[in-house]
């Protein structure tokens, strides 16, 4: 009996594809909460990640999804991996993409997710202390107007 090369390849790849499918459902998530006057306020950050940078790069970008249980503002970000970290937004004006700091912070509406992603809002790291290397993680400390600061570990990886 002869097996076609395609069938053999599929049989060999089946375990690898199955393991890959199992892994995709796992998300990196961190939650911070505070209780005031019996009311619990939470902020949840999911899927934080940073794009790898080449050696010598002075800037990098990180992304995440954030959800607050109440009206809140992400007022800042800090990391030991960079001299400066801030929230930036990308906008189109006169056919040109412009990047600018969100000096008043990132507004969070209660119960709504805000996605920081390539081509839009993102965390900008400048004055990097070294390259962001794929497979490592960047600690990001996020500060808020109405909840305690929280630190998330953002894996360095290529975009999905």
JSON list of C-alpha atoms in Angstrom, two decimals:
[
{"chain": "A", "resi": 1, "resn": "UNK", "atom": "CA", "xyz": [0.00, 0.00, 0.00]},
{"chain": "A", "resi": 2, "resn": "UNK", "atom": "CA", "xyz": [1.34, 3.44, -0.94]},
{"chain": "A", "resi": 3, "resn": "UNK", "atom": "CA", "xyz": [0.51, 6.66, 0.86]},
{"chain": "A", "resi": 4, "resn": "UNK", "atom": "CA", "xyz": [0.56, 9.93, -0.98]},
{"chain": "A", "resi": 5, "resn": "UNK", "atom": "CA", "xyz": [3.06, 12.49, 0.36]},
{"chain": "A", "resi": 6, "resn": "UNK", "atom": "CA", "xyz": [0.21, 14.85, 1.32]},
{"chain": "A", "resi": 7, "resn": "UNK", "atom": "CA", "xyz": [-1.44, 12.23, 3.54]},
{"chain": "A", "resi": 8, "resn": "UNK", "atom": "CA", "xyz": [1.89, 11.40, 5.20]},
{"chain": "A", "resi": 9, "resn": "UNK", "atom": "CA", "xyz": [2.57, 15.10, 5.84]},
{"chain": "A", "resi": 10, "resn": "UNK", "atom": "CA", "xyz": [-0.88, 15.58, 7.37]},
{"chain": "A", "resi": 11, "resn": "UNK", "atom": "CA", "xyz": [-0.42, 12.58, 9.65]},
{"chain": "A", "resi": 12, "resn": "UNK", "atom": "CA", "xyz": [2.93, 13.89, 10.83]},
{"chain": "A", "resi": 13, "resn": "UNK", "atom": "CA", "xyz": [1.62, 17.44, 11.38]},
{"chain": "A", "resi": 14, "resn": "UNK", "atom": "CA", "xyz": [-1.64, 16.49, 13.15]},
{"chain": "A", "resi": 15, "resn": "UNK", "atom": "CA", "xyz": [-0.17, 16.45, 16.69]},
{"chain": "A", "resi": 16, "resn": "UNK", "atom": "CA", "xyz": [1.59, 19.79, 16.14]},
{"chain": "A", "resi": 17, "resn": "UNK", "atom": "CA", "xyz": [-1.55, 21.45, 14.77]},
{"chain": "A", "resi": 18, "resn": "UNK", "atom": "CA", "xyz": [-3.64, 20.07, 17.63]},
{"chain": "A", "resi": 19, "resn": "UNK", "atom": "CA", "xyz": [-1.27, 21.45, 20.28]},
{"chain": "A", "resi": 20, "resn": "UNK", "atom": "CA", "xyz": [-1.19, 24.82, 18.53]},
{"chain": "A", "resi": 21, "resn": "UNK", "atom": "CA", "xyz": [-4.98, 24.99, 18.53]},
{"chain": "A", "resi": 22, "resn": "UNK", "atom": "CA", "xyz": [-5.10, 24.21, 22.26]},
{"chain": "A", "resi": 23, "resn": "UNK", "atom": "CA", "xyz": [-2.67, 27.02, 23.05]},
{"chain": "A", "resi": 24, "resn": "UNK", "atom": "CA", "xyz": [-4.54, 29.76, 21.16]},
{"chain": "A", "resi": 25, "resn": "UNK", "atom": "CA", "xyz": [-7.29, 30.07, 23.77]},
{"chain": "A", "resi": 26, "resn": "UNK", "atom": "CA", "xyz": [-4.87, 31.06, 26.55]},
{"chain": "A", "resi": 27, "resn": "UNK", "atom": "CA", "xyz": [-4.71, 34.80, 27.19]},
{"chain": "A", "resi": 28, "resn": "UNK", "atom": "CA", "xyz": [-2.43, 36.80, 29.45]},
{"chain": "A", "resi": 29, "resn": "UNK", "atom": "CA", "xyz": [-4.72, 38.70, 31.85]},
{"chain": "A", "resi": 30, "resn": "UNK", "atom": "CA", "xyz": [-4.19, 40.91, 34.93]},
{"chain": "A", "resi": 31, "resn": "UNK", "atom": "CA", "xyz": [-6.84, 42.59, 37.10]},
{"chain": "A", "resi": 32, "resn": "UNK", "atom": "CA", "xyz": [-6.54, 45.41, 39.64]},
{"chain": "A", "resi": 33, "resn": "UNK", "atom": "CA", "xyz": [-9.39, 46.35, 41.96]},
{"chain": "A", "resi": 34, "resn": "UNK", "atom": "CA", "xyz": [-10.27, 48.67, 44.82]},
{"chain": "A", "resi": 35, "resn": "UNK", "atom": "CA", "xyz": [-13.33, 48.83, 47.06]},
{"chain": "A", "resi": 36, "resn": "UNK", "atom": "CA", "xyz": [-14.67, 52.22, 48.17]},
{"chain": "A", "resi": 37, "resn": "UNK", "atom": "CA", "xyz": [-17.88, 52.66, 50.15]},
{"chain": "A", "resi": 38, "resn": "UNK", "atom": "CA", "xyz": [-18.78, 49.03, 49.45]},
{"chain": "A", "resi": 39, "resn": "UNK", "atom": "CA", "xyz": [-18.44, 49.43, 45.67]},
{"chain": "A", "resi": 40, "resn": "UNK", "atom": "CA", "xyz": [-15.74, 47.38, 43.94]},
{"chain": "A", "resi": 41, "resn": "UNK", "atom": "CA", "xyz": [-13.99, 48.99, 40.97]},
{"chain": "A", "resi": 42, "resn": "UNK", "atom": "CA", "xyz": [-11.82, 46.88, 38.68]},
{"chain": "A", "resi": 43, "resn": "UNK", "atom": "CA", "xyz": [-9.54, 47.30, 35.69]},
{"chain": "A", "resi": 44, "resn": "UNK", "atom": "CA", "xyz": [-8.67, 44.26, 33.57]},
{"chain": "A", "resi": 45, "resn": "UNK", "atom": "CA", "xyz": [-5.80, 44.14, 31.08]},
{"chain": "A", "resi": 46, "resn": "UNK", "atom": "CA", "xyz": [-5.69, 41.29, 28.57]},
{"chain": "A", "resi": 47, "resn": "UNK", "atom": "CA", "xyz": [-3.20, 40.18, 25.91]},
{"chain": "A", "resi": 48, "resn": "UNK", "atom": "CA", "xyz": [-0.41, 42.73, 26.52]},
{"chain": "A", "resi": 49, "resn": "UNK", "atom": "CA", "xyz": [2.49, 42.42, 24.06]},
{"chain": "A", "resi": 50, "resn": "UNK", "atom": "CA", "xyz": [5.39, 44.43, 22.63]},
{"chain": "A", "resi": 51, "resn": "UNK", "atom": "CA", "xyz": [6.85, 44.37, 19.14]},
{"chain": "A", "resi": 52, "resn": "UNK", "atom": "CA", "xyz": [10.52, 43.28, 18.87]},
{"chain": "A", "resi": 53, "resn": "UNK", "atom": "CA", "xyz": [13.01, 46.05, 18.06]},
{"chain": "A", "resi": 54, "resn": "UNK", "atom": "CA", "xyz": [16.31, 45.87, 16.18]},
{"chain": "A", "resi": 55, "resn": "UNK", "atom": "CA", "xyz": [19.59, 46.50, 18.01]},
{"chain": "A", "resi": 56, "resn": "UNK", "atom": "CA", "xyz": [20.21, 50.20, 18.41]},
{"chain": "A", "resi": 57, "resn": "UNK", "atom": "CA", "xyz": [16.52, 51.17, 18.23]},
{"chain": "A", "resi": 58, "resn": "UNK", "atom": "CA", "xyz": [15.66, 53.94, 20.67]},
{"chain": "A", "resi": 59, "resn": "UNK", "atom": "CA", "xyz": [11.88, 53.43, 20.59]},
{"chain": "A", "resi": 60, "resn": "UNK", "atom": "CA", "xyz": [9.43, 50.57, 20.79]},
{"chain": "A", "resi": 61, "resn": "UNK", "atom": "CA", "xyz": [5.68, 50.00, 21.00]},
{"chain": "A", "resi": 62, "resn": "UNK", "atom": "CA", "xyz": [3.45, 47.84, 23.19]},
{"chain": "A", "resi": 63, "resn": "UNK", "atom": "CA", "xyz": [-0.21, 46.94, 22.87]},
{"chain": "A", "resi": 64, "resn": "UNK", "atom": "CA", "xyz": [-3.00, 45.55, 25.07]},
{"chain": "A", "resi": 65, "resn": "UNK", "atom": "CA", "xyz": [-6.74, 45.48, 25.65]},
{"chain": "A", "resi": 66, "resn": "UNK", "atom": "CA", "xyz": [-8.07, 47.23, 28.75]},
{"chain": "A", "resi": 67, "resn": "UNK", "atom": "CA", "xyz": [-11.50, 47.30, 30.39]},
{"chain": "A", "resi": 68, "resn": "UNK", "atom": "CA", "xyz": [-12.60, 49.27, 33.45]},
{"chain": "A", "resi": 69, "resn": "UNK", "atom": "CA", "xyz": [-15.74, 48.51, 35.42]},
{"chain": "A", "resi": 70, "resn": "UNK", "atom": "CA", "xyz": [-16.35, 52.26, 35.80]},
{"chain": "A", "resi": 71, "resn": "UNK", "atom": "CA", "xyz": [-15.41, 55.65, 34.31]},
{"chain": "A", "resi": 72, "resn": "UNK", "atom": "CA", "xyz": [-11.64, 55.86, 34.72]},
{"chain": "A", "resi": 73, "resn": "UNK", "atom": "CA", "xyz": [-8.50, 57.18, 33.00]},
{"chain": "A", "resi": 74, "resn": "UNK", "atom": "CA", "xyz": [-5.19, 55.44, 32.41]},
{"chain": "A", "resi": 75, "resn": "UNK", "atom": "CA", "xyz": [-2.98, 58.35, 33.43]},
{"chain": "A", "resi": 76, "resn": "UNK", "atom": "CA", "xyz": [0.46, 56.89, 32.80]},
{"chain": "A", "resi": 77, "resn": "UNK", "atom": "CA", "xyz": [2.76, 53.99, 32.07]},
{"chain": "A", "resi": 78, "resn": "UNK", "atom": "CA", "xyz": [6.30, 53.22, 33.20]},
{"chain": "A", "resi": 79, "resn": "UNK", "atom": "CA", "xyz": [8.85, 50.47, 32.57]},
{"chain": "A", "resi": 80, "resn": "UNK", "atom": "CA", "xyz": [12.47, 49.86, 33.55]},
{"chain": "A", "resi": 81, "resn": "UNK", "atom": "CA", "xyz": [13.08, 49.04, 29.87]},
{"chain": "A", "resi": 82, "resn": "UNK", "atom": "CA", "xyz": [12.78, 52.70, 28.75]},
{"chain": "A", "resi": 83, "resn": "UNK", "atom": "CA", "xyz": [13.52, 56.21, 29.96]},
{"chain": "A", "resi": 84, "resn": "UNK", "atom": "CA", "xyz": [10.02, 57.33, 28.93]},
{"chain": "A", "resi": 85, "resn": "UNK", "atom": "CA", "xyz": [6.71, 55.59, 28.32]},
{"chain": "A", "resi": 86, "resn": "UNK", "atom": "CA", "xyz": [3.45, 57.21, 27.26]},
{"chain": "A", "resi": 87, "resn": "UNK", "atom": "CA", "xyz": [0.11, 56.54, 25.60]},
{"chain": "A", "resi": 88, "resn": "UNK", "atom": "CA", "xyz": [0.08, 57.60, 21.94]},
{"chain": "A", "resi": 89, "resn": "UNK", "atom": "CA", "xyz": [-2.64, 57.79, 19.32]},
{"chain": "A", "resi": 90, "resn": "UNK", "atom": "CA", "xyz": [-2.36, 57.58, 15.54]},
{"chain": "A", "resi": 91, "resn": "UNK", "atom": "CA", "xyz": [-4.63, 59.86, 13.49]},
{"chain": "A", "resi": 92, "resn": "UNK", "atom": "CA", "xyz": [-4.99, 60.62, 9.80]},
{"chain": "A", "resi": 93, "resn": "UNK", "atom": "CA", "xyz": [-4.82, 64.30, 8.81]},
{"chain": "A", "resi": 94, "resn": "UNK", "atom": "CA", "xyz": [-4.44, 65.63, 5.25]},
{"chain": "A", "resi": 95, "resn": "UNK", "atom": "CA", "xyz": [-3.53, 62.16, 4.00]},
{"chain": "A", "resi": 96, "resn": "UNK", "atom": "CA", "xyz": [-0.72, 61.77, 6.54]},
{"chain": "A", "resi": 97, "resn": "UNK", "atom": "CA", "xyz": [-0.56, 59.54, 9.62]},
{"chain": "A", "resi": 98, "resn": "UNK", "atom": "CA", "xyz": [0.31, 61.52, 12.75]},
{"chain": "A", "resi": 99, "resn": "UNK", "atom": "CA", "xyz": [1.36, 60.12, 16.11]},
{"chain": "A", "resi": 100, "resn": "UNK", "atom": "CA", "xyz": [0.80, 62.16, 19.25]},
{"chain": "A", "resi": 101, "resn": "UNK", "atom": "CA", "xyz": [0.91, 61.68, 23.01]},
{"chain": "A", "resi": 102, "resn": "UNK", "atom": "CA", "xyz": [-2.45, 61.48, 24.79]},
{"chain": "A", "resi": 103, "resn": "UNK", "atom": "CA", "xyz": [-1.33, 64.01, 27.42]},
{"chain": "A", "resi": 104, "resn": "UNK", "atom": "CA", "xyz": [-4.64, 63.81, 29.33]},
{"chain": "A", "resi": 105, "resn": "UNK", "atom": "CA", "xyz": [-4.41, 60.02, 29.48]},
{"chain": "A", "resi": 106, "resn": "UNK", "atom": "CA", "xyz": [-6.53, 57.26, 27.98]},
{"chain": "A", "resi": 107, "resn": "UNK", "atom": "CA", "xyz": [-10.22, 57.64, 28.89]},
{"chain": "A", "resi": 108, "resn": "UNK", "atom": "CA", "xyz": [-11.92, 54.37, 29.90]},
{"chain": "A", "resi": 109, "resn": "UNK", "atom": "CA", "xyz": [-15.72, 54.15, 29.77]},
{"chain": "A", "resi": 110, "resn": "UNK", "atom": "CA", "xyz": [-17.28, 51.81, 32.30]},
{"chain": "A", "resi": 111, "resn": "UNK", "atom": "CA", "xyz": [-17.73, 48.29, 30.93]},
{"chain": "A", "resi": 112, "resn": "UNK", "atom": "CA", "xyz": [-16.20, 49.02, 27.49]},
{"chain": "A", "resi": 113, "resn": "UNK", "atom": "CA", "xyz": [-13.00, 47.46, 26.14]},
{"chain": "A", "resi": 114, "resn": "UNK", "atom": "CA", "xyz": [-10.34, 49.72, 24.64]},
{"chain": "A", "resi": 115, "resn": "UNK", "atom": "CA", "xyz": [-7.89, 47.99, 22.32]},
{"chain": "A", "resi": 116, "resn": "UNK", "atom": "CA", "xyz": [-4.41, 49.43, 21.91]},
{"chain": "A", "resi": 117, "resn": "UNK", "atom": "CA", "xyz": [-3.19, 48.03, 18.59]},
{"chain": "A", "resi": 118, "resn": "UNK", "atom": "CA", "xyz": [-0.79, 48.70, 15.70]},
{"chain": "A", "resi": 119, "resn": "UNK", "atom": "CA", "xyz": [-1.96, 51.68, 13.63]},
{"chain": "A", "resi": 120, "resn": "UNK", "atom": "CA", "xyz": [-4.00, 53.11, 16.53]},
{"chain": "A", "resi": 121, "resn": "UNK", "atom": "CA", "xyz": [-3.61, 53.84, 20.21]},
{"chain": "A", "resi": 122, "resn": "UNK", "atom": "CA", "xyz": [-0.48, 52.23, 21.68]},
{"chain": "A", "resi": 123, "resn": "UNK", "atom": "CA", "xyz": [2.10, 52.50, 24.44]},
{"chain": "A", "resi": 124, "resn": "UNK", "atom": "CA", "xyz": [5.22, 54.25, 23.14]},
{"chain": "A", "resi": 125, "resn": "UNK", "atom": "CA", "xyz": [8.54, 53.48, 24.82]},
{"chain": "A", "resi": 126, "resn": "UNK", "atom": "CA", "xyz": [11.42, 55.88, 24.14]},
{"chain": "A", "resi": 127, "resn": "UNK", "atom": "CA", "xyz": [15.01, 55.83, 25.35]},
{"chain": "A", "resi": 128, "resn": "UNK", "atom": "CA", "xyz": [15.09, 52.03, 25.40]},
{"chain": "A", "resi": 129, "resn": "UNK", "atom": "CA", "xyz": [17.72, 50.55, 27.72]},
{"chain": "A", "resi": 130, "resn": "UNK", "atom": "CA", "xyz": [18.22, 47.69, 25.25]},
{"chain": "A", "resi": 131, "resn": "UNK", "atom": "CA", "xyz": [16.44, 45.94, 22.38]},
{"chain": "A", "resi": 132, "resn": "UNK", "atom": "CA", "xyz": [13.04, 44.34, 22.94]},
{"chain": "A", "resi": 133, "resn": "UNK", "atom": "CA", "xyz": [13.92, 40.72, 22.13]},
{"chain": "A", "resi": 134, "resn": "UNK", "atom": "CA", "xyz": [11.34, 38.20, 20.96]},
{"chain": "A", "resi": 135, "resn": "UNK", "atom": "CA", "xyz": [10.68, 35.66, 23.72]},
{"chain": "A", "resi": 136, "resn": "UNK", "atom": "CA", "xyz": [11.42, 38.11, 26.56]},
{"chain": "A", "resi": 137, "resn": "UNK", "atom": "CA", "xyz": [8.82, 40.14, 28.50]},
{"chain": "A", "resi": 138, "resn": "UNK", "atom": "CA", "xyz": [8.50, 43.84, 29.29]},
{"chain": "A", "resi": 139, "resn": "UNK", "atom": "CA", "xyz": [7.08, 44.85, 32.70]},
{"chain": "A", "resi": 140, "resn": "UNK", "atom": "CA", "xyz": [4.60, 47.71, 32.21]},
{"chain": "A", "resi": 141, "resn": "UNK", "atom": "CA", "xyz": [3.27, 49.57, 35.25]},
{"chain": "A", "resi": 142, "resn": "UNK", "atom": "CA", "xyz": [-0.02, 51.26, 34.39]},
{"chain": "A", "resi": 143, "resn": "UNK", "atom": "CA", "xyz": [-1.44, 54.05, 36.56]},
{"chain": "A", "resi": 144, "resn": "UNK", "atom": "CA", "xyz": [-5.08, 55.13, 36.76]},
{"chain": "A", "resi": 145, "resn": "UNK", "atom": "CA", "xyz": [-7.13, 58.01, 38.10]},
{"chain": "A", "resi": 146, "resn": "UNK", "atom": "CA", "xyz": [-9.46, 55.82, 40.18]},
{"chain": "A", "resi": 147, "resn": "UNK", "atom": "CA", "xyz": [-7.83, 52.42, 40.74]},
{"chain": "A", "resi": 148, "resn": "UNK", "atom": "CA", "xyz": [-4.44, 51.27, 42.05]},
{"chain": "A", "resi": 149, "resn": "UNK", "atom": "CA", "xyz": [-1.48, 50.99, 39.70]},
{"chain": "A", "resi": 150, "resn": "UNK", "atom": "CA", "xyz": [-0.95, 47.55, 38.19]},
{"chain": "A", "resi": 151, "resn": "UNK", "atom": "CA", "xyz": [2.03, 45.87, 36.55]},
{"chain": "A", "resi": 152, "resn": "UNK", "atom": "CA", "xyz": [1.57, 43.53, 33.60]},
{"chain": "A", "resi": 153, "resn": "UNK", "atom": "CA", "xyz": [4.16, 41.40, 31.82]},
{"chain": "A", "resi": 154, "resn": "UNK", "atom": "CA", "xyz": [4.03, 42.03, 28.07]},
{"chain": "A", "resi": 155, "resn": "UNK", "atom": "CA", "xyz": [5.65, 39.24, 26.02]},
{"chain": "A", "resi": 156, "resn": "UNK", "atom": "CA", "xyz": [7.79, 40.48, 23.13]},
{"chain": "A", "resi": 157, "resn": "UNK", "atom": "CA", "xyz": [6.51, 38.88, 19.92]},
{"chain": "A", "resi": 158, "resn": "UNK", "atom": "CA", "xyz": [5.65, 39.47, 16.30]},
{"chain": "A", "resi": 159, "resn": "UNK", "atom": "CA", "xyz": [2.10, 40.65, 15.48]},
{"chain": "A", "resi": 160, "resn": "UNK", "atom": "CA", "xyz": [-0.43, 37.85, 14.97]}
]
